[in-house]
């Protein structure tokens, strides 16, 4: 009988110990917490520092890429504005370039001597067309390059022939214009073909 009591008493002790263990697990003491929380070692700190440095480097690289991309976009926008302004400024350049040779043809027709009345009337009509065409070009900023008796300028004139300097001429001066030159605003459409005294 006493062994029965001892068994019950041992079972009760075991049960109390199990309850205590469960309670202890649910409510850890400060001593238990200190055991579970490990203090970072020096190696862990070095690893974290290296990782932070890597991330900072990547961030700096991304910032640099962003700044470069923004600068490139700004450059593209500036270039596009300039190109648009150029297109607007020189709008009609191709038309003017194509019309200028027709002016030469009309001038040649006007330089022809005519005798009878019908030819004179035809020449008068050609002169009216020539004048209207010149006025239309002037209104659109197409102007003739002045060349005769002006100093030779290779940006405006194309020397196709030279001649010795005459008594009342200066060296490197245009003495004859073989074909007129024209400009659109500040751009040369066609240089003047000239004879230069040398």
PDB file of C-alpha atoms in Angstrom, residues 2-196:
ATOM      1  CA  UNK A   2       2.795   2.347   0.772  1.00  0.00           C
ATOM      2  CA  UNK A   3       4.249   1.647  -2.663  1.00  0.00           C
ATOM      3  CA  UNK A   4       0.946   2.730  -4.155  1.00  0.00           C
ATOM      4  CA  UNK A   5       1.124   5.978  -2.240  1.00  0.00           C
ATOM      5  CA  UNK A   6       4.686   6.489  -3.281  1.00  0.00           C
ATOM      6  CA  UNK A   7       3.734   5.929  -6.930  1.00  0.00           C
ATOM      7  CA  UNK A   8       0.898   8.457  -6.630  1.00  0.00           C
ATOM      8  CA  UNK A   9       3.153  10.904  -4.902  1.00  0.00           C
ATOM      9  CA  UNK A  10       5.848  10.426  -7.586  1.00  0.00           C
ATOM     10  CA  UNK A  11       3.252  10.882 -10.341  1.00  0.00           C
ATOM     11  CA  UNK A  12       2.001  14.045  -8.658  1.00  0.00           C
ATOM     12  CA  UNK A  13       5.547  15.382  -8.427  1.00  0.00           C
ATOM     13  CA  UNK A  14       6.158  14.605 -12.081  1.00  0.00           C
ATOM     14  CA  UNK A  15       2.909  16.324 -12.998  1.00  0.00           C
ATOM     15  CA  UNK A  16       3.870  19.410 -10.985  1.00  0.00           C
ATOM     16  CA  UNK A  17       7.318  19.438 -12.581  1.00  0.00           C
ATOM     17  CA  UNK A  18       5.760  19.226 -16.068  1.00  0.00           C
ATOM     18  CA  UNK A  19       3.374  22.110 -15.225  1.00  0.00           C
ATOM     19  CA  UNK A  20       6.303  24.146 -13.921  1.00  0.00           C
ATOM     20  CA  UNK A  21       8.266  23.454 -17.098  1.00  0.00           C
ATOM     21  CA  UNK A  22       5.288  24.536 -19.242  1.00  0.00           C
ATOM     22  CA  UNK A  23       4.825  27.706 -17.189  1.00  0.00           C
ATOM     23  CA  UNK A  24       8.528  28.397 -17.401  1.00  0.00           C
ATOM     24  CA  UNK A  25       8.417  27.994 -21.183  1.00  0.00           C
ATOM     25  CA  UNK A  26       5.466  30.368 -21.431  1.00  0.00           C
ATOM     26  CA  UNK A  27       6.994  32.993 -19.139  1.00  0.00           C
ATOM     27  CA  UNK A  28      10.777  32.993 -19.557  1.00  0.00           C
ATOM     28  CA  UNK A  29      12.883  34.750 -16.986  1.00  0.00           C
ATOM     29  CA  UNK A  30      15.498  37.391 -17.808  1.00  0.00           C
ATOM     30  CA  UNK A  31      18.162  34.742 -17.350  1.00  0.00           C
ATOM     31  CA  UNK A  32      16.562  32.554 -20.009  1.00  0.00           C
ATOM     32  CA  UNK A  33      16.232  35.522 -22.415  1.00  0.00           C
ATOM     33  CA  UNK A  34      19.902  36.390 -22.058  1.00  0.00           C
ATOM     34  CA  UNK A  35      20.783  32.827 -22.940  1.00  0.00           C
ATOM     35  CA  UNK A  36      18.618  32.871 -26.091  1.00  0.00           C
ATOM     36  CA  UNK A  37      19.684  36.339 -27.348  1.00  0.00           C
ATOM     37  CA  UNK A  38      23.219  36.151 -28.571  1.00  0.00           C
ATOM     38  CA  UNK A  39      25.330  39.236 -28.659  1.00  0.00           C
ATOM     39  CA  UNK A  40      26.682  40.038 -32.177  1.00  0.00           C
ATOM     40  CA  UNK A  41      30.240  38.971 -32.618  1.00  0.00           C
ATOM     41  CA  UNK A  42      32.940  41.082 -34.235  1.00  0.00           C
ATOM     42  CA  UNK A  43      32.699  39.014 -37.426  1.00  0.00           C
ATOM     43  CA  UNK A  44      28.944  39.693 -37.656  1.00  0.00           C
ATOM     44  CA  UNK A  45      29.583  43.449 -37.290  1.00  0.00           C
ATOM     45  CA  UNK A  46      32.237  43.382 -40.024  1.00  0.00           C
ATOM     46  CA  UNK A  47      29.894  41.454 -42.345  1.00  0.00           C
ATOM     47  CA  UNK A  48      27.085  43.937 -41.753  1.00  0.00           C
ATOM     48  CA  UNK A  49      29.435  46.871 -42.344  1.00  0.00           C
ATOM     49  CA  UNK A  50      30.652  45.343 -45.613  1.00  0.00           C
ATOM     50  CA  UNK A  51      27.058  44.743 -46.704  1.00  0.00           C
ATOM     51  CA  UNK A  52      26.144  48.357 -45.892  1.00  0.00           C
ATOM     52  CA  UNK A  53      29.145  49.593 -47.897  1.00  0.00           C
ATOM     53  CA  UNK A  54      28.088  47.459 -50.887  1.00  0.00           C
ATOM     54  CA  UNK A  55      24.539  48.795 -50.718  1.00  0.00           C
ATOM     55  CA  UNK A  56      25.817  52.379 -50.461  1.00  0.00           C
ATOM     56  CA  UNK A  57      28.014  51.816 -53.516  1.00  0.00           C
ATOM     57  CA  UNK A  58      25.067  50.418 -55.475  1.00  0.00           C
ATOM     58  CA  UNK A  59      22.927  53.370 -54.424  1.00  0.00           C
ATOM     59  CA  UNK A  60      25.603  55.846 -55.504  1.00  0.00           C
ATOM     60  CA  UNK A  61      25.929  54.039 -58.847  1.00  0.00           C
ATOM     61  CA  UNK A  62      22.160  54.187 -59.402  1.00  0.00           C
ATOM     62  CA  UNK A  63      22.125  57.894 -58.463  1.00  0.00           C
ATOM     63  CA  UNK A  64      24.889  58.522 -60.999  1.00  0.00           C
ATOM     64  CA  UNK A  65      22.997  56.594 -63.700  1.00  0.00           C
ATOM     65  CA  UNK A  66      19.857  58.594 -62.951  1.00  0.00           C
ATOM     66  CA  UNK A  67      21.710  61.903 -63.191  1.00  0.00           C
ATOM     67  CA  UNK A  68      23.325  60.866 -66.476  1.00  0.00           C
ATOM     68  CA  UNK A  69      19.973  59.787 -67.919  1.00  0.00           C
ATOM     69  CA  UNK A  70      18.379  63.088 -66.880  1.00  0.00           C
ATOM     70  CA  UNK A  71      21.266  65.023 -68.452  1.00  0.00           C
ATOM     71  CA  UNK A  72      20.941  63.017 -71.672  1.00  0.00           C
ATOM     72  CA  UNK A  73      17.206  63.721 -71.827  1.00  0.00           C
ATOM     73  CA  UNK A  74      17.860  67.439 -71.289  1.00  0.00           C
ATOM     74  CA  UNK A  75      20.471  67.390 -74.090  1.00  0.00           C
ATOM     75  CA  UNK A  76      18.059  65.644 -76.457  1.00  0.00           C
ATOM     76  CA  UNK A  77      15.381  68.229 -75.690  1.00  0.00           C
ATOM     77  CA  UNK A  78      17.821  71.115 -76.295  1.00  0.00           C
ATOM     78  CA  UNK A  79      18.998  69.557 -79.561  1.00  0.00           C
ATOM     79  CA  UNK A  80      15.413  69.081 -80.695  1.00  0.00           C
ATOM     80  CA  UNK A  81      14.574  72.728 -79.896  1.00  0.00           C
ATOM     81  CA  UNK A  82      17.584  73.918 -81.903  1.00  0.00           C
ATOM     82  CA  UNK A  83      16.723  71.685 -84.858  1.00  0.00           C
ATOM     83  CA  UNK A  84      13.109  72.874 -84.803  1.00  0.00           C
ATOM     84  CA  UNK A  85      14.250  76.501 -84.670  1.00  0.00           C
ATOM     85  CA  UNK A  86      16.629  75.864 -87.603  1.00  0.00           C
ATOM     86  CA  UNK A  87      13.860  74.230 -89.618  1.00  0.00           C
ATOM     87  CA  UNK A  88      11.547  77.140 -88.963  1.00  0.00           C
ATOM     88  CA  UNK A  89      14.238  79.709 -89.701  1.00  0.00           C
ATOM     89  CA  UNK A  90      15.187  78.165 -93.039  1.00  0.00           C
ATOM     90  CA  UNK A  91      11.713  76.998 -94.019  1.00  0.00           C
ATOM     91  CA  UNK A  92      11.367  77.097 -97.802  1.00  0.00           C
ATOM     92  CA  UNK A  93      15.092  76.743 -98.480  1.00  0.00           C
ATOM     93  CA  UNK A  94      14.615  73.948-101.005  1.00  0.00           C
ATOM     94  CA  UNK A  95      11.921  75.905-102.860  1.00  0.00           C
ATOM     95  CA  UNK A  96      14.150  78.992-103.030  1.00  0.00           C
ATOM     96  CA  UNK A  97      17.076  76.826-104.158  1.00  0.00           C
ATOM     97  CA  UNK A  98      14.950  75.401-106.984  1.00  0.00           C
ATOM     98  CA  UNK A  99      13.539  78.800-108.060  1.00  0.00           C
ATOM     99  CA  UNK A 100      16.889  80.640-108.294  1.00  0.00           C
ATOM    100  CA  UNK A 101      17.959  78.975-111.598  1.00  0.00           C
ATOM    101  CA  UNK A 102      14.635  80.057-113.120  1.00  0.00           C
ATOM    102  CA  UNK A 103      15.496  83.638-112.209  1.00  0.00           C
ATOM    103  CA  UNK A 104      18.691  83.201-114.245  1.00  0.00           C
ATOM    104  CA  UNK A 105      16.642  81.993-117.224  1.00  0.00           C
ATOM    105  CA  UNK A 106      14.296  84.947-116.981  1.00  0.00           C
ATOM    106  CA  UNK A 107      17.305  87.334-116.833  1.00  0.00           C
ATOM    107  CA  UNK A 108      18.729  85.751-119.978  1.00  0.00           C
ATOM    108  CA  UNK A 109      15.388  86.209-121.722  1.00  0.00           C
ATOM    109  CA  UNK A 110      15.321  89.864-120.663  1.00  0.00           C
ATOM    110  CA  UNK A 111      18.855  90.424-122.007  1.00  0.00           C
ATOM    111  CA  UNK A 112      17.767  89.322-125.484  1.00  0.00           C
ATOM    112  CA  UNK A 113      17.347  92.132-128.045  1.00  0.00           C
ATOM    113  CA  UNK A 114      13.908  92.218-129.653  1.00  0.00           C
ATOM    114  CA  UNK A 115      12.741  94.224-132.693  1.00  0.00           C
ATOM    115  CA  UNK A 116       9.088  93.646-133.469  1.00  0.00           C
ATOM    116  CA  UNK A 117       6.119  94.700-131.337  1.00  0.00           C
ATOM    117  CA  UNK A 118       4.958  91.165-130.434  1.00  0.00           C
ATOM    118  CA  UNK A 119       8.419  90.253-129.091  1.00  0.00           C
ATOM    119  CA  UNK A 120       8.504  93.516-127.096  1.00  0.00           C
ATOM    120  CA  UNK A 121       5.165  92.664-125.486  1.00  0.00           C
ATOM    121  CA  UNK A 122       6.388  89.154-124.701  1.00  0.00           C
ATOM    122  CA  UNK A 123       9.560  90.588-123.186  1.00  0.00           C
ATOM    123  CA  UNK A 124       7.444  92.992-121.107  1.00  0.00           C
ATOM    124  CA  UNK A 125       5.432  89.992-119.782  1.00  0.00           C
ATOM    125  CA  UNK A 126       8.647  88.134-118.911  1.00  0.00           C
ATOM    126  CA  UNK A 127       9.877  91.266-117.100  1.00  0.00           C
ATOM    127  CA  UNK A 128       6.675  91.400-115.030  1.00  0.00           C
ATOM    128  CA  UNK A 129       7.052  87.717-114.062  1.00  0.00           C
ATOM    129  CA  UNK A 130      10.710  88.318-113.188  1.00  0.00           C
ATOM    130  CA  UNK A 131       9.860  91.318-110.977  1.00  0.00           C
ATOM    131  CA  UNK A 132       7.049  89.452-109.196  1.00  0.00           C
ATOM    132  CA  UNK A 133       9.312  86.474-108.608  1.00  0.00           C
ATOM    133  CA  UNK A 134      12.080  88.694-107.209  1.00  0.00           C
ATOM    134  CA  UNK A 135       9.612  90.443-104.883  1.00  0.00           C
ATOM    135  CA  UNK A 136       8.258  87.098-103.658  1.00  0.00           C
ATOM    136  CA  UNK A 137      11.777  85.895-102.902  1.00  0.00           C
ATOM    137  CA  UNK A 138      12.661  89.138-101.059  1.00  0.00           C
ATOM    138  CA  UNK A 139       9.511  88.828 -98.945  1.00  0.00           C
ATOM    139  CA  UNK A 140      10.725  85.365 -97.968  1.00  0.00           C
ATOM    140  CA  UNK A 141      14.221  86.627 -97.049  1.00  0.00           C
ATOM    141  CA  UNK A 142      15.981  85.456-100.211  1.00  0.00           C
ATOM    142  CA  UNK A 143      18.425  88.177-101.249  1.00  0.00           C
ATOM    143  CA  UNK A 144      21.039  88.591-103.954  1.00  0.00           C
ATOM    144  CA  UNK A 145      24.680  88.501-102.881  1.00  0.00           C
ATOM    145  CA  UNK A 146      26.403  91.733-103.783  1.00  0.00           C
ATOM    146  CA  UNK A 147      29.631  90.853-105.511  1.00  0.00           C
ATOM    147  CA  UNK A 148      30.688  93.363-108.210  1.00  0.00           C
ATOM    148  CA  UNK A 149      33.599  95.567-107.047  1.00  0.00           C
ATOM    149  CA  UNK A 150      33.502  93.952-103.596  1.00  0.00           C
ATOM    150  CA  UNK A 151      36.455  92.204-101.942  1.00  0.00           C
ATOM    151  CA  UNK A 152      36.517  88.501-102.757  1.00  0.00           C
ATOM    152  CA  UNK A 153      34.922  86.430 -99.965  1.00  0.00           C
ATOM    153  CA  UNK A 154      35.230  82.647-100.411  1.00  0.00           C
ATOM    154  CA  UNK A 155      32.169  82.090 -98.213  1.00  0.00           C
ATOM    155  CA  UNK A 156      30.009  84.159-100.604  1.00  0.00           C
ATOM    156  CA  UNK A 157      31.820  83.992-103.945  1.00  0.00           C
ATOM    157  CA  UNK A 158      33.127  81.203-106.127  1.00  0.00           C
ATOM    158  CA  UNK A 159      36.094  82.345-108.201  1.00  0.00           C
ATOM    159  CA  UNK A 160      35.963  80.640-111.585  1.00  0.00           C
ATOM    160  CA  UNK A 161      38.476  82.889-113.306  1.00  0.00           C
ATOM    161  CA  UNK A 162      41.177  85.419-112.474  1.00  0.00           C
ATOM    162  CA  UNK A 163      42.334  88.439-114.402  1.00  0.00           C
ATOM    163  CA  UNK A 164      45.306  90.791-113.982  1.00  0.00           C
ATOM    164  CA  UNK A 165      44.670  93.825-111.795  1.00  0.00           C
ATOM    165  CA  UNK A 166      43.646  96.851-113.859  1.00  0.00           C
ATOM    166  CA  UNK A 167      44.740 100.460-113.267  1.00  0.00           C
ATOM    167  CA  UNK A 168      41.683 101.368-111.163  1.00  0.00           C
ATOM    168  CA  UNK A 169      41.229  97.973-109.469  1.00  0.00           C
ATOM    169  CA  UNK A 170      42.440  96.557-106.190  1.00  0.00           C
ATOM    170  CA  UNK A 171      43.861  93.046-105.844  1.00  0.00           C
ATOM    171  CA  UNK A 172      41.427  90.330-104.734  1.00  0.00           C
ATOM    172  CA  UNK A 173      38.420  92.315-105.915  1.00  0.00           C
ATOM    173  CA  UNK A 174      35.494  90.922-107.896  1.00  0.00           C
ATOM    174  CA  UNK A 175      35.596  92.531-111.355  1.00  0.00           C
ATOM    175  CA  UNK A 176      32.812  90.558-113.065  1.00  0.00           C
ATOM    176  CA  UNK A 177      29.839  88.412-112.019  1.00  0.00           C
ATOM    177  CA  UNK A 178      29.170  85.422-114.257  1.00  0.00           C
ATOM    178  CA  UNK A 179      26.230  84.103-112.226  1.00  0.00           C
ATOM    179  CA  UNK A 180      24.429  85.835-109.349  1.00  0.00           C
ATOM    180  CA  UNK A 181      24.533  84.331-105.910  1.00  0.00           C
ATOM    181  CA  UNK A 182      21.677  84.241-103.397  1.00  0.00           C
ATOM    182  CA  UNK A 183      21.250  83.948 -99.638  1.00  0.00           C
ATOM    183  CA  UNK A 184      18.360  82.830 -97.454  1.00  0.00           C
ATOM    184  CA  UNK A 185      18.621  84.984 -94.337  1.00  0.00           C
ATOM    185  CA  UNK A 186      22.237  84.319 -93.262  1.00  0.00           C
ATOM    186  CA  UNK A 187      22.700  81.061 -95.195  1.00  0.00           C
ATOM    187  CA  UNK A 188      24.202  80.921 -98.684  1.00  0.00           C
ATOM    188  CA  UNK A 189      21.841  79.227-101.145  1.00  0.00           C
ATOM    189  CA  UNK A 190      24.228  79.578-104.034  1.00  0.00           C
ATOM    190  CA  UNK A 191      27.558  81.440-104.120  1.00  0.00           C
ATOM    191  CA  UNK A 192      28.107  84.035-106.828  1.00  0.00           C
ATOM    192  CA  UNK A 193      30.344  82.831-109.681  1.00  0.00           C
ATOM    193  CA  UNK A 194      32.847  85.646-110.173  1.00  0.00           C
ATOM    194  CA  UNK A 195      36.019  86.807-111.901  1.00  0.00           C
ATOM    195  CA  UNK A 196      38.648  88.067-109.431  1.00  0.00           C
TER     196      UNK A 196
END
